Amino acid sequence: MEINKHYFDTVIIGSGLAGCRAAIECINTGSVAVLSKLYPTRSHSTAAQGGIGAALGNEEPDSPEWHTYDTVKGSDFLGDQDAIEIMCYDAIPTIIELEHMGVPFSRTPEGKIAQRRFGGHTRDFGAAPVRRACYSADRTGHAVLFALYEQCQLRGVRFFQEFQVLDIVVENNSVQGIIAVNIKDGSLHVFESKAVIIASGGYGKIFKVTSNAYASTGECLSMLFRQGLPLEDMEFFQFHPTGLYGLGILITEGARGEGGILINGKGERFMERYAPTIKDLAPRDMVSRAILTEIREGRGINGKDYVYLDLRHVDKKILEERLPEITTFSKIYMGIDPSEAPIPVVPTAHYAMGGIPTDIDGRVLKDVDGSVIYGLFAAGECACVSVHGANRLGCNSLLDTVVFGRRAGKTATQMLKDMQKGRVKKDRIDKTFEEIENLRNAKGKESIASIRKDLQTTMMDKCSVFRIEKELKELLVELEDLKTRFKEISLTDRSKTFNTELLEAIELSHMITLSEVVAQSALVRTESRGAHCREDYPNRDDENWLKHTFAFKSDRGITFKYKPVKITRFKPEERKY
Ligand SMILES: Cc1cc2nc3c(=O)[nH]c(=O)nc-3n(C[C@H](O)[C@H](O)[C@H](O)COP(=O)(O)OP(=O)(O)OC[C@H]3O[C@@H](n4cnc5c(N)ncnc54)[C@H](O)[C@@H]3O)c2cc1C
């Protein structure tokens, strides 16, 4: 076996917004490698449509304080308020910095950065919706990612594209480096480094219907979990209210921000009943539940399992200029012109609030007491700081990636001079090699596609918007069965060149692990909060559950510890909109 060895001061996994923003920081003090299993600008960040939140107040009065309050309330009071405050106050310089780096934001007639409404963003502590989302038509993620990628190129960041990370090596409480495969030729590469920043994005692909890209499979989270490190708040997975019916492709909340409304089979604007003040612009957890409640109670369109997003009354010019992408999506995928007919929509798995626990500087936590793994950082959707708590507000993820990508990069940079060069031992490399060779030569009777389909279906059926003990327990039994079936897989492609089947097998194995963590965490939390809705425990229970879940792998399966929520200014209150 030939091993290719590399050394970089900092290695970053992922070239989405979080990874690229971190890289821009790290290149100031040392060499930086960014690995991505995709071509860098194909990261899921590029699919972000609606916008990035910041209280610039360009279109109407706004303040970072209101942004902080909205984010805390949106999180159903589970977000850590010290981190939320940092994000909301940092948002303003962050947008200005992005503009200076070349992001082509949409403009107001007088030339300022334009802003629009988004779910859960209000003025005066919940009084009425406010225009806080900065956007670049409905291709915001694309605009920001291309600008950051260009900045990385300018500064000499090295990209290893189509390199899939197989192992993140943590030993003696320090990160040592990573092991990756070059997808092009199957060769194994070891990257030793002082710091590793994980910016590997979300894992919506564990669900059948999702807005997430094919690559959003979450293996890096699982790699840490399997080594005994915790994952935080994994029971909280956001379903976005408006996925295209039958496909899950996202129709941005910006469509409702620009005036779109949801209607049921009786032609009613039903959100008026669920959130009388801000109606269709209520947070996503509430709108998703409302849609599914309408459908359950027989008020879907023609009694079917979807509702309509109606944009017919929105000025055609606005659709053309501010929502061109979703207009095209509707035409291509549904054959519907949104200016002429309403779009059939249903909730779609969208965003992981939980992830790798970090402190406010991106350092990965190894326990609930705040102790860290030396040299290991995480930022973006894979991380849990936690700014989103039990439910993320729209436009706060792009913001999170850039604010905490920069902070993680900055902290890594400051620590670099005191950090030791990592060393990846031979036995660890041998183990990885053996694992992938075993998979490549697997000759069982199960196909990857059938196991994955069953996994995604059962997660969707039993662990999505509504959850209940009986089904979660059934789900855990089924996951055991899927693990057994996985041992019997067979690959049809045994080559080394672009063996995507092999890579999918690796991803699937990690997806099963993550699904178990999600399901167990959901079973244990006996309350309803944010995106976690337990039908058998319908109320929020602050007395027992105002705390973060830390899931650990142990000999007895998964064990849990808890960490108190950081509350600074805003005491938990009833969440009315
Ligand atoms: C359709 C859609 C629309 C959205 N719209 C908005 C919006 O308008 N506003 C908003 O705030 N948020 C939005 N979000 C959420 C937001 O886009 C994401 O949460 C955010 O972009 C994640 O960025 P990231 O940098 O953490 O990860 P990503 O952009 O997902 O990048 C992950 C990177 O990790 C790499 N990677 C992963 N695993 C491996 C591995 N094993 N080896 C090597 N590389 C690996 C990938 O190749 C990729 O480069 C949207 C999300 C979706 C899906």
XYZ file of C-alpha atoms and ligand atoms in Angstrom:
630
model
C 0.000 0.000 0.000
C 1.416 3.359 -1.028
C 0.649 6.237 1.310
C 0.897 9.875 0.259
C 1.884 12.074 3.178
C 1.272 15.808 3.476
C 1.889 18.409 6.126
C -0.114 21.630 6.571
C -0.338 23.800 9.686
C -4.103 23.776 9.393
C -6.303 21.251 7.625
C -9.925 22.189 6.958
C -12.554 19.606 6.063
C -15.182 21.210 3.827
C -15.202 24.060 1.343
C -18.625 25.512 2.104
C -18.991 28.943 3.655
C -17.669 27.859 7.052
C -14.589 26.128 5.625
C -13.714 28.918 3.183
C -14.200 31.644 5.777
C -12.012 29.783 8.273
C -9.339 29.291 5.599
C -9.156 33.032 4.874
C -8.296 33.557 8.540
C -5.798 30.712 8.854
C -3.759 31.539 5.771
C -2.500 34.647 7.603
C -0.184 32.585 9.808
C 0.598 29.304 8.108
C -0.095 26.783 5.401
C -3.705 25.720 4.877
C -5.246 22.745 3.071
C -8.984 22.581 2.416
C -10.333 19.142 1.521
C -13.687 18.639 -0.098
C -15.313 15.504 -1.398
C -16.912 17.738 -4.047
C -15.635 20.384 -6.385
C -15.326 23.210 -3.779
C -18.044 25.525 -5.060
C -20.511 22.638 -5.305
C -20.793 22.532 -1.506
C -24.358 22.762 -0.251
C -23.828 26.396 0.793
C -24.131 27.254 -2.866
C -27.774 26.122 -2.802
C -28.766 28.647 -0.120
C -31.434 30.837 -1.611
C -33.115 33.324 0.658
C -30.530 35.374 2.484
C -28.225 36.101 5.367
C -29.499 37.893 8.450
C -28.119 41.165 9.832
C -29.872 44.086 11.512
C -28.470 46.672 9.096
C -31.717 48.622 9.240
C -31.398 49.575 5.576
C -35.093 49.301 4.767
C -36.690 49.998 8.157
C -35.500 50.443 11.759
C -33.820 47.345 13.206
C -31.324 46.469 15.930
C -28.964 43.606 16.855
C -30.782 43.453 20.159
C -34.063 42.555 18.424
C -32.151 40.056 16.282
C -30.765 38.485 19.470
C -34.211 38.291 21.046
C -35.767 36.765 17.921
C -33.010 34.147 17.718
C -33.398 33.206 21.394
C -37.175 32.955 21.054
C -36.859 31.143 17.708
C -34.583 28.590 19.416
C -37.398 27.925 21.913
C -34.988 29.205 24.570
C -32.493 26.378 24.074
C -29.903 28.510 22.247
C -26.925 29.720 24.299
C -27.438 33.433 24.660
C -23.758 34.400 24.904
C -23.152 32.804 21.491
C -26.343 34.251 20.013
C -25.366 37.738 21.109
C -21.944 37.380 19.481
C -23.547 36.246 16.228
C -26.204 38.949 16.048
C -23.863 41.825 16.905
C -21.122 40.482 14.622
C -23.645 40.188 11.794
C -23.350 43.827 10.742
C -19.536 43.996 10.273
C -19.736 40.523 8.720
C -22.054 41.672 5.927
C -19.916 44.726 5.286
C -16.830 42.521 5.134
C -18.562 40.158 2.700
C -19.508 43.096 0.531
C -15.905 44.283 0.524
C -14.810 40.788 -0.471
C -17.008 41.078 -3.518
C -20.433 39.606 -2.738
C -22.951 41.135 -5.191
C -25.867 41.772 -2.824
C -29.196 42.984 -4.262
C -29.709 46.733 -3.780
C -32.342 49.248 -2.723
C -33.109 52.025 -5.258
C -30.663 54.310 -3.417
C -27.893 51.705 -3.624
C -27.881 50.232 -0.126
C -27.882 46.466 0.497
C -31.528 45.427 0.089
C -33.278 43.479 2.861
C -36.422 41.382 3.030
C -38.632 39.670 5.553
C -38.011 36.163 6.819
C -39.665 33.825 9.317
C -39.354 34.799 12.966
C -37.485 38.055 12.328
C -39.358 40.918 14.003
C -39.009 44.450 15.272
C -39.662 45.601 18.840
C -39.400 42.135 20.388
C -42.044 40.402 18.324
C -44.337 43.307 17.382
C -44.274 42.839 13.577
C -42.094 41.324 10.813
C -38.941 43.253 9.911
C -36.737 43.334 6.784
C -33.492 41.783 8.025
C -32.423 39.280 5.349
C -29.665 40.552 3.040
C -29.851 38.704 -0.254
C -28.535 38.296 -3.714
C -31.792 37.547 -5.553
C -32.548 33.971 -4.445
C -28.998 32.785 -5.022
C -27.425 34.181 -1.875
C -25.332 31.151 -0.940
C -23.962 30.942 -4.459
C -22.956 34.607 -4.422
C -21.251 34.391 -1.027
C -19.471 31.081 -1.646
C -17.987 32.184 -4.957
C -16.670 35.387 -3.377
C -15.067 33.512 -0.459
C -13.608 30.846 -2.748
C -12.004 33.546 -4.875
C -10.537 35.141 -1.749
C -9.058 31.779 -0.734
C -7.502 31.371 -4.180
C -6.055 34.871 -4.056
C -4.432 34.195 -0.707
C -2.854 30.854 -1.605
C -5.084 28.357 0.224
C -4.466 24.851 -1.196
C -7.626 22.997 -2.219
C -7.765 19.207 -2.451
C -10.948 18.721 -4.397
C -12.711 15.368 -4.583
C -10.806 14.068 -1.578
C -13.069 12.215 0.832
C -12.023 12.232 4.481
C -12.209 8.762 6.030
C -10.834 9.390 9.515
C -10.148 12.307 11.834
C -7.333 11.210 14.087
C -7.621 12.230 17.746
C -5.111 10.755 20.175
C -3.890 11.810 23.615
C -6.539 14.522 23.710
C -5.026 16.209 20.624
C -5.871 16.152 16.977
C -3.109 14.574 14.880
C -4.431 14.956 11.361
C -6.761 13.189 8.950
C -6.811 10.305 6.506
C -8.473 10.793 3.116
C -8.939 9.054 -0.199
C -8.409 10.744 -3.539
C -11.654 9.883 -5.310
C -10.018 10.137 -8.730
C -7.655 7.193 -8.272
C -8.453 5.621 -4.907
C -5.059 6.541 -3.427
C -4.806 7.043 0.328
C -3.516 10.370 1.682
C -2.494 11.273 5.208
C -2.526 14.924 6.240
C -0.711 15.679 9.459
C -1.272 19.109 10.938
C -1.306 21.228 14.056
C -4.995 22.140 13.752
C -8.001 20.538 12.077
C -11.175 22.534 11.453
C -14.243 20.471 10.619
C -16.679 22.361 8.375
C -18.402 19.395 6.801
C -22.010 20.652 6.735
C -25.286 18.902 7.537
C -26.783 15.423 7.177
C -30.320 15.838 5.814
C -29.795 12.742 3.688
C -30.781 10.508 6.605
C -34.371 11.474 5.705
C -36.331 10.445 2.628
C -37.598 13.902 1.716
C -34.956 16.589 2.064
C -33.786 19.874 0.618
C -30.189 18.802 1.203
C -27.642 17.856 -1.434
C -26.535 14.266 -2.020
C -23.282 14.974 -0.194
C -25.006 16.033 3.055
C -24.415 12.705 4.771
C -22.665 13.769 7.987
C -19.871 11.181 8.195
C -17.448 13.527 9.967
C -19.809 13.819 12.953
C -20.041 10.079 13.151
C -16.228 9.708 12.926
C -15.874 11.713 16.140
C -18.794 9.963 17.843
C -17.331 6.530 17.150
C -14.123 7.659 18.881
C -16.028 8.455 22.052
C -16.573 12.190 21.509
C -20.034 13.643 22.139
C -22.672 14.965 19.735
C -24.963 17.704 21.024
C -28.738 18.220 20.662
C -29.125 15.693 17.863
C -32.870 15.339 18.468
C -33.419 18.763 16.907
C -33.727 18.511 13.131
C -35.513 21.248 11.254
C -38.150 20.585 8.619
C -38.585 23.503 6.264
C -42.274 24.133 5.564
C -42.051 24.601 1.816
C -40.418 21.769 -0.090
C -41.774 21.018 -3.562
C -44.347 18.258 -3.150
C -42.937 14.828 -3.933
C -39.379 16.110 -4.367
C -38.348 18.041 -1.272
C -36.549 20.698 -3.312
C -36.618 23.943 -1.384
C -38.791 26.951 -2.086
C -37.146 29.655 -0.004
C -38.904 31.322 2.911
C -38.008 34.492 0.996
C -41.059 33.653 -1.156
C -43.246 34.279 1.905
C -40.971 37.197 2.828
C -41.946 38.781 -0.487
C -45.650 38.275 0.226
C -46.399 34.619 -0.593
C -49.043 32.914 1.556
C -49.950 29.341 2.448
C -53.458 28.093 1.727
C -55.246 24.842 2.530
C -57.795 22.778 0.635
C -60.613 25.084 1.769
C -58.774 28.091 0.369
C -58.076 29.405 3.883
C -54.927 31.281 4.852
C -54.546 28.886 7.775
C -51.444 30.448 9.384
C -53.737 33.211 10.674
C -55.032 30.671 13.162
C -51.621 29.395 14.311
C -49.641 32.666 14.489
C -52.051 35.615 14.459
C -49.348 38.319 14.603
C -46.817 37.218 12.000
C -48.857 34.508 10.237
C -46.960 32.921 7.329
C -43.714 34.341 8.700
C -43.818 32.325 11.921
C -40.710 30.198 12.631
C -40.299 27.020 10.600
C -41.060 24.493 13.317
C -44.481 26.085 13.853
C -45.318 26.424 10.156
C -44.279 22.828 9.406
C -46.471 21.513 12.215
C -49.344 23.711 11.059
C -49.140 22.361 7.490
C -49.087 18.754 8.661
C -51.946 19.399 11.077
C -54.045 20.825 8.230
C -53.251 17.753 6.135
C -53.990 15.334 9.003
C -57.320 16.989 9.653
C -58.316 16.558 6.020
C -57.673 20.110 4.829
C -54.883 19.307 2.366
C -55.517 20.285 -1.265
C -58.374 18.031 -2.460
C -57.849 16.021 0.735
C -54.326 15.108 -0.390
C -51.067 15.408 1.557
C -49.929 18.868 0.541
C -50.942 22.552 0.746
C -50.392 25.462 -1.608
C -47.848 28.245 -1.532
C -49.604 31.034 -3.370
C -47.530 33.728 -5.099
C -50.055 34.724 -7.741
C -50.704 38.115 -6.133
C -46.980 38.969 -5.925
C -45.813 41.497 -8.522
C -44.362 39.653 -11.523
C -41.338 41.950 -11.475
C -40.537 40.847 -7.904
C -40.744 37.197 -8.951
C -38.416 37.882 -11.863
C -35.896 40.004 -9.997
C -35.874 38.660 -6.474
C -37.082 35.069 -6.838
C -35.876 33.933 -10.269
C -34.448 30.641 -9.047
C -37.579 29.323 -7.347
C -39.695 30.518 -10.259
C -37.523 28.411 -12.551
C -37.569 25.435 -10.151
C -41.377 25.474 -10.093
C -41.531 25.589 -13.859
C -38.935 22.864 -14.441
C -39.885 20.405 -11.734
C -43.651 20.947 -11.391
C -44.579 22.547 -14.691
C -46.059 25.437 -12.718
C -45.587 29.149 -13.322
C -45.935 30.665 -9.811
C -47.418 33.854 -11.239
C -50.296 31.822 -12.645
C -50.841 28.877 -10.302
C -50.083 28.036 -6.643
C -47.203 25.672 -5.869
C -47.884 22.352 -4.059
C -45.618 22.194 -0.989
C -44.972 20.012 2.038
C -42.304 20.118 4.809
C -38.845 18.862 3.833
C -35.886 17.850 6.061
C -33.652 20.871 5.976
C -31.240 21.689 8.758
C -29.411 20.029 11.642
C -29.473 22.205 14.737
C -27.372 19.648 16.604
C -23.828 18.598 15.863
C -20.269 18.665 17.169
C -20.303 20.654 20.420
C -17.998 23.679 20.413
C -17.313 26.686 22.585
C -17.822 30.215 21.211
C -14.353 30.090 19.619
C -15.025 26.922 17.670
C -13.005 24.578 19.903
C -14.474 21.084 19.979
C -15.741 20.082 23.423
C -15.138 16.612 24.735
C -17.485 16.829 27.685
C -20.233 18.882 29.307
C -17.742 20.619 31.609
C -16.194 22.642 28.762
C -12.956 20.653 28.369
C -11.659 20.652 24.800
C -9.733 18.506 22.318
C -6.493 20.291 21.632
C -6.191 21.608 18.052
C -9.639 20.415 16.940
C -12.243 22.937 15.793
C -15.667 22.818 14.149
C -17.836 25.474 12.495
C -20.935 25.774 10.322
C -23.816 23.343 10.128
C -21.786 20.397 11.462
C -21.141 22.299 14.701
C -23.400 23.099 17.637
C -22.298 26.320 19.374
C -25.352 26.511 20.086
C -26.900 29.532 18.385
C -29.958 27.760 16.988
C -31.051 25.773 20.031
C -34.187 23.778 19.244
C -35.075 25.625 16.040
C -33.059 27.799 13.666
C -34.420 31.009 12.188
C -34.085 31.452 8.435
C -30.943 33.362 7.358
C -29.171 32.576 10.602
C -27.250 29.629 9.190
C -25.297 31.476 6.535
C -24.574 34.007 9.248
C -23.464 31.294 11.681
C -21.097 29.753 9.086
C -19.317 33.027 8.397
C -19.212 34.395 11.962
C -18.088 31.147 13.602
C -15.961 30.030 10.630
C -13.967 33.205 11.152
C -13.820 32.768 14.936
C -12.657 29.150 14.680
C -10.008 30.193 12.143
C -8.875 33.086 14.295
C -8.553 30.948 17.426
C -6.654 28.242 15.535
C -4.299 30.918 14.228
C -3.667 32.317 17.698
C -2.946 28.873 19.134
C -0.736 27.707 16.281
C 2.625 28.748 17.679
C 2.075 26.683 20.844
C 0.766 23.637 19.066
C 2.694 20.473 18.270
C 2.793 18.962 14.800
C 0.434 16.026 14.733
C 1.477 12.466 13.981
C -0.777 9.849 12.441
C 0.435 6.407 13.478
C 0.855 3.545 11.058
C -1.657 1.255 12.767
C -4.347 3.863 12.340
C -3.579 4.162 8.626
C -3.545 0.371 8.293
C -6.936 0.162 9.963
C -8.478 2.667 7.543
C -6.929 0.882 4.596
C -8.260 -2.446 5.773
C -11.746 -1.042 6.301
C -12.070 0.322 2.796
C -10.503 -2.747 1.215
C -12.989 -4.964 3.058
C -15.828 -2.827 1.783
C -14.491 -2.739 -1.769
C -14.401 -6.522 -1.814
C -17.678 -7.053 0.062
C -19.646 -9.896 -1.493
C -22.832 -10.180 0.552
C -26.411 -10.147 -0.662
C -27.561 -6.634 0.271
C -27.366 -3.559 -1.944
C -26.414 -0.147 -0.611
C -29.352 1.469 -2.376
C -31.936 -0.759 -0.711
C -30.529 -0.300 2.812
C -30.284 3.459 2.302
C -33.845 3.672 0.999
C -35.163 1.731 3.995
C -33.155 3.921 6.376
C -34.436 7.157 4.862
C -38.027 5.899 4.761
C -38.151 4.750 8.351
C -36.435 7.920 9.635
C -39.016 9.972 7.730
C -41.951 7.905 8.986
C -40.924 7.655 12.626
C -38.593 10.501 13.481
C -39.543 13.586 11.465
C -41.898 16.428 12.440
C -44.019 14.440 14.919
C -42.545 11.815 17.218
C -43.953 9.367 19.738
C -42.369 6.797 22.067
C -43.836 3.699 20.429
C -42.583 4.622 16.970
C -39.163 5.746 18.173
C -38.701 2.382 19.866
C -39.769 0.567 16.695
C -37.339 2.728 14.770
C -34.443 1.752 17.031
C -35.203 -1.921 16.448
C -35.260 -1.302 12.693
C -31.933 0.520 12.871
C -30.397 -2.539 14.558
C -31.705 -4.598 11.677
C -30.215 -2.181 9.139
C -26.849 -2.464 10.894
C -27.015 -6.248 10.528
C -27.978 -5.934 6.882
C -25.098 -3.520 6.304
C -22.658 -6.292 7.291
C -24.030 -8.245 4.327
C -23.575 -5.628 1.632
C -22.133 -6.278 -1.746
C -20.417 -3.864 -4.106
C -20.670 -4.169 -7.853
C -17.785 -1.767 -8.533
C -14.390 -2.986 -7.301
C -12.283 -0.427 -9.128
C -10.213 2.369 -7.624
C -11.159 5.045 -10.131
C -14.106 7.188 -9.069
C -15.604 4.352 -7.072
C -18.617 6.304 -5.865
C -20.306 3.099 -4.763
C -17.552 2.504 -2.238
C -17.804 6.074 -0.969
C -21.575 5.760 -0.662
C -21.109 2.591 1.360
C -18.878 4.467 3.798
C -21.380 7.307 4.010
C -24.266 4.905 4.579
C -22.542 3.221 7.480
C -22.098 6.615 9.150
C -25.671 7.637 8.313
C -26.945 4.615 10.244
C -24.814 5.622 13.241
C -26.094 9.201 13.108
C -29.705 8.060 12.747
C -29.317 6.025 15.919
C -28.021 9.058 17.786
C -30.907 11.188 16.479
C -33.520 8.554 17.366
C -32.120 7.826 20.838
C -31.788 11.516 21.664
C -35.384 12.029 20.506
C -36.622 9.138 22.626
C -34.916 10.372 25.759
C -36.153 13.980 25.561
C -39.655 13.696 26.997
C -40.933 17.151 26.102
C -41.776 19.196 22.994
C -39.469 22.077 22.175
C -38.758 23.756 18.837
C -38.403 21.203 16.077
C -38.644 18.271 18.497
C -42.361 17.582 18.843
C -43.309 14.618 21.019
C -46.997 13.868 20.654
C -46.936 11.987 23.953
C -45.280 14.968 25.709
C -46.846 17.965 23.970
C -45.577 20.690 26.318
C -42.245 22.367 26.800
C -40.812 21.338 30.158
C -38.341 23.970 31.335
C -38.091 22.477 34.779
C -36.543 19.235 33.508
C -35.385 19.933 29.978
C -33.914 23.421 29.697
C -30.593 21.757 28.928
C -28.465 20.499 26.047
C -28.198 16.802 25.265
C -24.692 15.316 24.902
C -24.796 11.806 23.399
C -21.774 9.530 23.896
C -20.996 6.109 22.518
C -20.414 3.601 25.291
C -20.270 -0.143 25.871
C -23.939 0.007 26.828
C -24.955 1.696 23.571
C -25.569 5.435 23.722
C -25.364 7.275 27.031
C -26.375 10.844 27.783
C -25.104 13.760 29.777
C -26.590 17.232 29.986
C -25.279 20.774 29.898
C -27.206 23.795 31.166
C -28.352 26.426 28.661
C -26.528 29.782 28.937
C -29.157 32.374 29.711
C -27.979 35.969 29.897
C -30.816 38.407 29.182
C -33.942 36.697 27.993
C -35.716 34.437 30.458
C -37.814 31.646 28.957
C -41.332 32.788 28.162
C -44.303 31.382 26.336
C -43.558 31.338 22.620
C -46.365 33.196 20.894
C -46.253 34.766 17.460
C -31.553 24.333 -0.315
C -31.029 25.076 0.887
C -31.242 26.432 1.023
C -30.756 27.126 2.120
N -30.979 28.464 2.222
C -30.451 29.150 3.259
C -30.598 30.566 3.353
O -31.164 31.216 2.476
N -30.068 31.197 4.419
C -29.409 30.520 5.411
O -28.955 31.147 6.354
N -29.249 29.176 5.337
C -29.745 28.491 4.289
N -29.561 27.136 4.226
C -28.689 26.472 5.202
C -27.247 26.760 4.847
O -27.098 26.872 3.463
C -26.299 25.669 5.327
O -26.563 25.351 6.655
C -24.847 26.150 5.222
O -24.595 26.635 3.927
C -23.869 25.056 5.578
O -22.572 25.512 5.266
P -21.302 24.710 5.749
O -20.126 25.509 5.326
O -21.439 24.361 7.163
O -21.371 23.326 4.939
P -21.620 22.982 3.396
O -21.781 24.153 2.539
O -22.683 21.940 3.382
O -20.250 22.316 2.977
C -19.831 21.067 3.488
C -18.480 20.751 2.913
O -17.939 19.616 3.562
C -17.407 18.724 2.611
N -17.416 17.375 3.202
C -18.370 16.782 3.933
N -17.979 15.552 4.301
C -16.736 15.372 3.792
C -15.803 14.312 3.807
N -16.053 13.157 4.409
N -14.635 14.498 3.150
C -14.351 15.653 2.489
N -15.204 16.687 2.451
C -16.371 16.543 3.096
C -18.279 18.905 1.396
O -17.629 18.486 0.220
C -18.494 20.423 1.428
O -17.403 21.064 0.810
C -30.053 26.427 3.122
C -29.822 25.079 2.992
C -30.325 24.394 1.902
C -30.094 22.910 1.836
